[in-house]
Structure formats: C-alpha cells, structure tokens
Amino acid sequence: MPGNKRYNFKKILETIVWVLFGAGTIVLLGAAMYEKNNKYCKAVEINIEGVRNNFFIDKNDVNTILEKMNFGKLKMKPVNTFDLAGMETILKKNKWIKSAELYFDNNDVLRINIMEREPVARIFNSEGYSFYIDSSLKKLPLSDKFSARLPVFTNFPFRINTYSKADSALLVDIKNISTYILQDPFWMAQIEQVDITPDQTFEMIPKVGNQLIIFGSAENYEEKFKNLLIFYKNVQSKVGWNKYATINISYKDQVVAVRRGAEDIKLDSLRTIQLLKILIANAQKQANDSLNNIQLVQPKDDNVIPFAQPNEENFIDEGALFYDTSAKRIIKSQSSISPPGINDNEVRAASSDLNRNSKSQFSPIKIKSNEKPNPLPQKEKTKNDY
C-alpha cells in the first residue's frame, strides 16, 4: 500500500508540472500575440543601391508609392496590418526598381532595401525618340529628375513596341561598347556619339579631332579600342588631331587613316557656295532698304570666315596611311586619291556678285559680338550739295 501511495503521488506531481507548463506556454503565446497585435511601426528606413552617380528613383518616391498603397503614413501603423509581400510586388512594378526587400527588425523599424536599375547607354532611334537601356537590356524611360551622362547611340532602327532578333543582338553590341566606354575616363571624354549604320555597324564621332572613326561591328571591340589608343599615342599626337578625315579600326591588328584631301576640299567648296548665295540674298534684300535702316547681319561670333577659292594648288595627292598595331609601324599605300575635277566657276561667279553688291552698298564695319551694329553714317553735305 505505501508503495502504491508513493507511486500515485509521483504521478500526480508530474501531471501538475505538465499542466503548469502548458498553462505557462499558453500565457506566453497569448502575451506574444497581444504584444504583436499592439506593435506599431516606429520608423521607416529606405536604402537604395545599384547606381553610382544617378538616382532616378529616390526615397521620397518609394515612400509615396507605399503610402498610397497603405492609405496613409507608414509610421505608427500597426505592424500586423502590413502586407510586406504585396508591397514588394508594387515596388517591383516601377521600371527603375530591379528588386525590393521589406522586413521589420527587432526594434519595429520597417527596413526597405531597393536595388535600382542603372542605365548603361542612351539611345536615339531613327524617329528621334530617346530611351535608356540597363545591363539586362531592359528599356528605361527618360527621367525628369536626372539626365545621365552616358555614351549616346543614334539611328537605332525604329520599331513600335517590339524588337526583332537583329535588334536584340544590336542592343547587346551597344551594351558592350557603352560599358567599355563607361569604364574608361579617357573614352568617356573622347567619344562624342556613336552612330549606327544601316548594316548595324558603328561609326564614332570624337570630341577632339575632326574626323570620323569607322569602328565596324562590335566584334573584338576591346581590341579595337586598344588599337585606336595606340594610334593616338604613336601617330596622331605627333602629326596633329585634324590631319586625317577618317580613321578605320574595323580591321584586325591595323588602323587605316585617310588624310584630308580632295574630297574634303570639294565639300568645303560646296559649303562656301551655299554661304555665298545666302550672303548675296541678304545683300540684295538690304539694298532695297533706305540707308538709315541698313543693318549688317549679326554674326554668331567674332570669327571671320575666309572664302578661299579652290584651285589646283589646293589638291594634294595623298593616299591612305596604315598603322600596323602588331608591328607598331606605319605603312603608306601606293594608291592615291586622284584629285576630282571641281568646277570653281560657280564659286568665282558668286564671289563676283557678292563683291558688286558689297562695293555699291556697304563699307567694312568691325563690330563686337556683344554689340548691335549701327546704321551707316550719312555722308556730310558740302556746299556743292546745297
């Protein structure tokens, strides 16, 4: 009997312990649930990463999006009323947000981590519409907040809300070339813009040097940039930045540079003819006005434009220059550019017409760019005029 009583007492004691433990657990759970239901968002911390120099979406934009979704301020809002997954989905719908992560820390602070998309190139299509692309080739709109300093690509094929396979491949080439330029401060300072040709190759316009850089396809783009840099260091820095009309780096292990020659002179002559005709038209128009109302055409700057008449001495028989980047030596071609026959009668005739109009109506007056020209003074009358 005594043994049975001790056994029953031990069993009862164990039961009481388990009951107390269960009751305590329930109390703790209830307290935790009560505390959770009565927790409030004490603060909102927003962190935006992924962009080095441009912020196309800022903390205020993120906060505005979330407040609109939650119908009011986030701070002091009950924690259990936040739909964190839904808030992440809403943020990801923004074109400038690549990813979003939201959570509450132990201090009831809402942490919002944003990974922003970073544009790598700005593209103009053939219709003049402009947009950005990021490293994943996603099309990004322009922003009213910032204008990113990026390599500019022009003449991208125009499509309406769709890309062909060729367009997608071209975007990959643009991304590769633009990323390379962005990573090098020299090329960022040197390359003004990159034009896309109809056969989807590239031509570059430099900021220093009056020539066209024929880049070719994006294949071996790193090697092409290195060859161009070697040419700059070994050739162009010694002979001048405006000596060549074109620099072709589309070939492997060589740079082909064509000097300015007859073709450039012919183009300059045509431009001179057009400018002379404009001046003649202005002179004839002003001749119909009274002398008191004559105003010289205001030039845009203080530079004087000389109108040199082309002749045979202007034409230089120069061929192409080849710089072998592997052998580091210059090779001149045997073939040369033959001087084209330019009829300069039209230039001389236009110059004669301008001179006749100028001598009969005007005398030279030197004016400053920041001053308006005054009418020509009237001739003083003499006794014979009365």
Short mmCIF file of C-alpha atoms in Angstrom, two decimals, residues 11 18 39 48-49 54 63 89 99 102 111 124 132 143 155 164 169 186 225 285 288 292 352 362 365 368 378:
data_model
loop_
_atom_site.label_atom_id
_atom_site.label_comp_id
_atom_site.label_asym_id
_atom_site.label_seq_id
_atom_site.Cartn_x
_atom_site.Cartn_y
_atom_site.Cartn_z
CA LYS A 11 2.21 10.65 -10.96
CA TRP A 18 2.87 19.45 -17.13
CA LYS A 39 3.12 46.76 -32.05
CA ILE A 48 18.73 52.39 -52.42
CA GLU A 49 21.66 50.67 -54.11
CA ASN A 54 22.39 58.70 -60.92
CA ASN A 63 7.71 56.32 -49.60
CA THR A 89 5.28 43.45 -55.70
CA SER A 99 14.37 44.29 -56.79
CA LEU A 102 10.90 44.65 -46.95
CA ARG A 111 13.56 48.14 -43.48
CA PHE A 124 18.02 57.64 -80.12
CA TYR A 132 17.92 54.24 -71.84
CA SER A 143 13.59 60.92 -66.17
CA ASN A 155 19.95 55.89 -85.61
CA SER A 164 13.41 41.79 -83.77
CA ALA A 169 21.64 41.45 -80.99
CA PHE A 186 39.54 58.76 -71.48
CA PHE A 225 39.71 50.45 -78.70
CA LYS A 285 17.40 92.45 -99.63
CA ASN A 288 16.08 97.75 -101.14
CA ASN A 292 19.12 104.74 -92.43
CA SER A 352 31.91 88.49 -108.04
CA PHE A 362 28.46 98.69 -97.98
CA ILE A 365 32.45 97.82 -90.37
CA LYS A 368 31.85 93.23 -81.43
CA GLN A 378 25.21 109.60 -93.76
#
